[in-house]
Short mmCIF file of C-alpha atoms in Angstrom, two decimals:
data_model
loop_
_atom_site.label_atom_id
_atom_site.label_comp_id
_atom_site.label_asym_id
_atom_site.label_seq_id
_atom_site.Cartn_x
_atom_site.Cartn_y
_atom_site.Cartn_z
CA LYS T 1 -40.87 -57.07 81.56
CA ASN T 2 -41.34 -55.89 85.14
CA GLN T 3 -39.40 -58.12 87.49
CA VAL T 4 -37.74 -57.90 90.97
CA GLU T 5 -34.50 -59.75 91.82
CA GLN T 6 -33.31 -60.18 95.17
CA SER T 7 -29.71 -61.45 96.35
CA PRO T 8 -28.41 -63.41 98.00
CA GLN T 9 -31.05 -66.27 98.03
CA SER T 10 -29.91 -67.10 101.30
CA LEU T 11 -27.63 -65.93 104.16
CA ILE T 12 -26.29 -67.33 107.25
CA ILE T 13 -24.70 -64.91 109.77
CA LEU T 14 -23.75 -64.82 113.34
CA GLU T 15 -25.70 -63.22 116.06
CA GLY T 16 -24.63 -59.62 116.52
CA LYS T 17 -23.17 -59.13 113.07
CA ASN T 18 -24.52 -56.67 110.45
CA CYS T 19 -25.89 -57.77 106.91
CA THR T 20 -27.07 -56.15 103.88
CA LEU T 21 -29.59 -57.61 101.52
CA GLN T 22 -30.02 -56.49 97.83
CA CYS T 23 -32.97 -55.76 95.54
CA ASN T 24 -32.76 -54.99 91.77
CA TYR T 25 -35.86 -53.96 89.94
CA THR T 26 -37.04 -53.21 86.34
CA VAL T 27 -40.57 -52.05 87.34
CA SER T 28 -41.68 -48.90 85.52
CA PRO T 29 -43.20 -46.41 86.05
CA PHE T 30 -42.18 -46.77 89.37
CA SER T 31 -44.29 -45.79 92.45
CA ASN T 32 -42.66 -47.20 95.71
CA LEU T 33 -40.59 -49.83 97.11
CA ARG T 34 -41.40 -51.89 100.16
CA TRP T 35 -39.59 -54.43 102.32
CA TYR T 36 -41.44 -56.95 104.27
CA LYS T 37 -40.13 -59.63 106.74
CA GLN T 38 -41.99 -62.93 106.78
CA ASP T 39 -41.43 -65.53 109.45
CA THR T 40 -41.72 -69.23 108.69
CA GLY T 41 -45.37 -69.97 108.28
CA ARG T 42 -46.61 -66.52 108.86
CA GLY T 43 -47.84 -63.63 106.96
CA PRO T 44 -45.56 -60.86 105.88
CA VAL T 45 -45.02 -57.86 108.05
CA SER T 46 -44.26 -54.42 106.71
CA LEU T 47 -40.72 -52.97 107.61
CA THR T 48 -40.49 -49.77 105.23
CA ILE T 49 -42.03 -48.22 102.27
CA MET T 50 -40.19 -45.76 100.20
CA THR T 51 -41.25 -43.51 97.35
CA PHE T 52 -39.03 -42.18 94.46
CA SER T 53 -37.93 -39.15 96.44
CA GLU T 54 -36.73 -41.20 99.61
CA ASN T 55 -33.22 -42.53 99.56
CA THR T 56 -33.08 -43.72 103.13
CA LYS T 57 -35.63 -44.92 105.63
CA SER T 58 -35.09 -46.63 109.02
CA ASN T 59 -37.18 -48.79 111.31
CA GLY T 60 -35.18 -49.74 114.38
CA ARG T 61 -32.26 -51.94 113.43
CA TYR T 62 -33.44 -51.98 109.95
CA THR T 63 -32.34 -49.38 107.37
CA ALA T 64 -33.48 -49.63 103.76
CA THR T 65 -31.78 -47.46 100.93
CA LEU T 66 -33.28 -46.51 97.45
CA ASP T 67 -31.41 -45.51 94.27
CA ALA T 68 -34.18 -44.80 91.75
CA ASP T 69 -31.68 -44.13 89.02
CA THR T 70 -30.13 -47.45 89.07
CA LYS T 71 -33.30 -49.23 90.40
CA GLN T 72 -31.50 -50.77 93.42
CA SER T 73 -32.48 -51.03 96.93
CA SER T 74 -30.83 -52.51 99.96
CA LEU T 75 -31.94 -53.59 103.38
CA HIS T 76 -29.22 -53.17 106.03
CA ILE T 77 -29.66 -55.07 109.36
CA THR T 78 -27.68 -53.85 112.36
CA ALA T 79 -26.67 -56.05 115.31
CA SER T 80 -28.66 -59.13 114.08
CA GLN T 81 -30.74 -61.09 116.57
CA LEU T 82 -31.87 -64.66 116.48
CA SER T 83 -35.53 -63.27 116.08
CA ASP T 84 -34.19 -61.67 112.71
CA SER T 85 -34.18 -65.16 111.12
CA ALA T 86 -36.85 -64.95 108.40
CA SER T 87 -37.53 -64.25 104.61
CA TYR T 88 -36.93 -60.50 103.77
CA ILE T 89 -39.12 -59.81 100.69
CA CYS T 90 -38.85 -56.78 98.33
CA VAL T 91 -41.90 -55.65 96.74
CA VAL T 92 -42.14 -52.86 94.04
CA SER T 93 -45.20 -51.09 93.05
CA ASP T 94 -46.14 -49.47 89.75
CA ARG T 95 -48.14 -46.31 89.04
CA GLY T 96 -50.08 -47.99 86.37
CA SER T 97 -53.29 -48.12 88.33
CA THR T 98 -55.29 -47.08 91.34
CA LEU T 99 -54.38 -50.37 92.70
CA GLY T 100 -50.73 -49.90 92.46
CA ARG T 101 -49.86 -53.35 91.14
CA LEU T 102 -47.23 -55.10 93.30
CA TYR T 103 -44.18 -57.06 91.93
CA PHE T 104 -42.82 -59.35 94.45
CA GLY T 105 -39.20 -60.91 94.72
CA ARG T 106 -38.55 -64.35 95.88
CA GLY T 107 -37.00 -63.34 99.24
CA THR T 108 -33.64 -63.72 100.85
CA GLN T 109 -33.82 -66.32 103.57
CA LEU T 110 -31.76 -65.02 106.57
CA THR T 111 -30.52 -67.31 109.30
CA VAL T 112 -28.89 -65.82 112.42
CA TRP T 113 -26.83 -68.28 114.30
CA PRO T 114 -26.11 -68.05 118.13
CA GLU C 1 -50.37 -55.69 115.17
CA ALA C 2 -52.45 -55.97 111.93
CA ASP C 3 -56.17 -56.61 112.64
CA ILE C 4 -56.60 -59.01 109.82
CA TYR C 5 -57.43 -62.75 110.41
CA GLN C 6 -57.52 -65.82 108.54
CA THR C 7 -59.23 -69.02 109.23
CA PRO C 8 -58.45 -72.06 109.14
CA ARG C 9 -54.62 -71.80 109.46
CA TYR C 10 -54.17 -75.39 108.41
CA LEU C 11 -56.32 -77.48 106.37
CA VAL C 12 -56.00 -80.92 104.92
CA ILE C 13 -58.98 -82.10 102.60
CA GLY C 14 -59.55 -84.73 99.93
CA THR C 15 -59.93 -84.17 96.35
CA GLY C 16 -63.13 -82.87 95.09
CA LYS C 17 -64.34 -81.31 98.29
CA LYS C 18 -65.51 -77.82 98.45
CA ILE C 19 -63.68 -75.44 100.95
CA THR C 20 -63.80 -71.74 101.89
CA LEU C 21 -61.00 -69.97 103.46
CA GLU C 22 -62.14 -67.01 105.56
CA CYS C 23 -60.60 -63.46 105.82
CA SER C 24 -61.68 -60.66 107.95
CA GLN C 25 -60.35 -57.19 108.80
CA THR C 26 -61.38 -54.87 111.37
CA MET C 27 -59.39 -51.75 109.88
CA GLY C 28 -62.16 -50.55 107.77
CA HIS C 29 -59.90 -51.05 104.65
CA ASP C 30 -61.71 -50.76 101.19
CA LYS C 31 -58.89 -52.91 99.52
CA MET C 32 -58.55 -56.48 100.05
CA TYR C 33 -56.29 -59.28 98.26
CA TRP C 34 -55.63 -62.94 98.22
CA TYR C 35 -52.25 -63.92 97.15
CA GLN C 36 -51.02 -67.52 96.68
CA GLN C 37 -47.52 -68.54 97.87
CA ASP C 38 -45.59 -71.65 97.20
CA PRO C 39 -42.57 -72.48 99.52
CA GLY C 40 -39.59 -70.40 98.91
CA MET C 41 -41.38 -68.58 95.81
CA GLU C 42 -42.91 -65.19 95.54
CA LEU C 43 -46.41 -64.24 96.19
CA HIS C 44 -48.96 -64.24 93.33
CA LEU C 45 -52.15 -62.17 93.40
CA ILE C 46 -55.05 -64.31 92.50
CA HIS C 47 -58.10 -62.04 93.61
CA TYR C 48 -58.53 -58.56 94.67
CA SER C 49 -61.25 -56.01 95.52
CA TYR C 50 -61.75 -52.32 95.84
CA GLY C 51 -64.72 -52.54 97.91
CA VAL C 52 -68.26 -53.99 98.65
CA ASN C 53 -69.56 -55.86 95.48
CA SER C 54 -66.30 -55.34 93.63
CA THR C 55 -64.02 -58.39 92.90
CA GLU C 56 -61.38 -58.90 90.13
CA LYS C 57 -59.17 -61.61 89.07
CA GLY C 58 -55.38 -61.15 89.75
CA ASP C 59 -52.31 -62.02 87.75
CA LEU C 60 -52.26 -65.77 88.43
CA SER C 61 -54.99 -67.73 87.02
CA SER C 62 -56.82 -69.55 89.79
CA GLU C 63 -59.93 -71.93 89.88
CA SER C 64 -61.12 -70.02 93.33
CA THR C 65 -63.68 -67.51 93.55
CA VAL C 66 -64.32 -64.61 96.03
CA SER C 67 -67.06 -62.62 97.30
CA ARG C 68 -67.20 -59.03 98.92
CA ILE C 69 -70.56 -58.74 100.46
CA ARG C 70 -69.21 -56.84 103.52
CA THR C 71 -66.39 -54.52 103.76
CA GLU C 72 -64.50 -56.43 106.44
CA HIS C 73 -65.04 -59.97 104.97
CA PHE C 74 -63.33 -61.49 101.80
CA PRO C 75 -63.80 -65.39 101.71
CA LEU C 76 -62.12 -67.50 99.07
CA THR C 77 -63.90 -70.65 97.91
CA LEU C 78 -62.70 -73.63 95.97
CA GLU C 79 -65.63 -75.56 94.63
CA SER C 80 -63.76 -78.80 93.83
CA ALA C 81 -60.26 -78.96 95.41
CA ARG C 82 -57.31 -80.79 93.66
CA PRO C 83 -53.86 -81.65 94.65
CA SER C 84 -52.58 -78.72 92.57
CA HIS C 85 -54.50 -76.34 94.76
CA THR C 86 -52.01 -77.35 97.73
CA SER C 87 -50.41 -74.13 98.66
CA GLN C 88 -50.36 -71.19 101.34
CA TYR C 89 -53.09 -68.56 100.65
CA LEU C 90 -52.54 -65.28 102.02
CA CYS C 91 -55.04 -62.50 102.65
CA ALA C 92 -54.28 -58.81 102.82
CA SER C 93 -55.85 -55.57 103.21
CA SER C 94 -54.92 -51.76 102.73
CA GLY C 95 -56.54 -48.37 103.03
CA GLY C 96 -56.29 -45.03 101.04
CA GLY C 97 -53.78 -44.64 98.17
CA ALA C 98 -51.48 -46.88 96.32
CA GLY C 99 -48.63 -46.06 98.79
CA ASN C 100 -50.15 -47.17 102.07
CA THR C 101 -49.13 -50.24 104.02
CA ILE C 102 -50.61 -53.57 103.02
CA TYR C 103 -51.25 -55.71 105.92
CA PHE C 104 -51.21 -59.45 105.57
CA GLY C 105 -53.03 -62.17 107.65
CA GLU C 106 -51.04 -65.20 108.96
CA GLY C 107 -52.10 -67.34 106.00
CA SER C 108 -53.97 -70.38 105.32
CA TRP C 109 -51.99 -73.57 104.52
CA LEU C 110 -54.03 -75.98 102.41
CA THR C 111 -53.19 -79.36 101.57
CA VAL C 112 -55.36 -81.53 99.18
CA VAL C 113 -54.82 -85.03 99.17
#
């Protein structure tokens, strides 16, 4: 069964600290993996997209890694800011159709305290 | 900023009413999607479209219907709302291949009382 599991479910850190969010998936055949940031009450916003051949991709203070062999990805946030408080969603796409079916994780709820 | 817009953002309606959630994008994307998301839960695909006059049901069974008469417009309709339809509805669009960015609207929060 194709699944996407994220951990931890929630995380609280102090402003300025770093953190790493995890995503494990069983989706096959794999096409790409995306990380989205979703502020409360808003729509998700894309942070990164990685294909099978990409190990690392950065977007400002956000760095995503992908290990396609172990089917794991991580999102590292450097020097956290209050505005980083949001839900971070891991989304994996398969190659089974033109649409590229998406499998969503439940997200990690990050709270940054001052 | 993604050029995809949803209205209304928030709506409270009575049981049995008919409602239409509007979604428009100005990016010329052929693919459009509707997702349903309950608080703290993952997004579930309820409808998608490859282009004009093309609509398909998604993974999650939904009593809603959609239409795609124009490329930029993908409205979702509930003929008779019920309390079980209370949820957040997210519209999205993407262009090109399966690896392209999917842009989401801000969402429509529907409460049926």
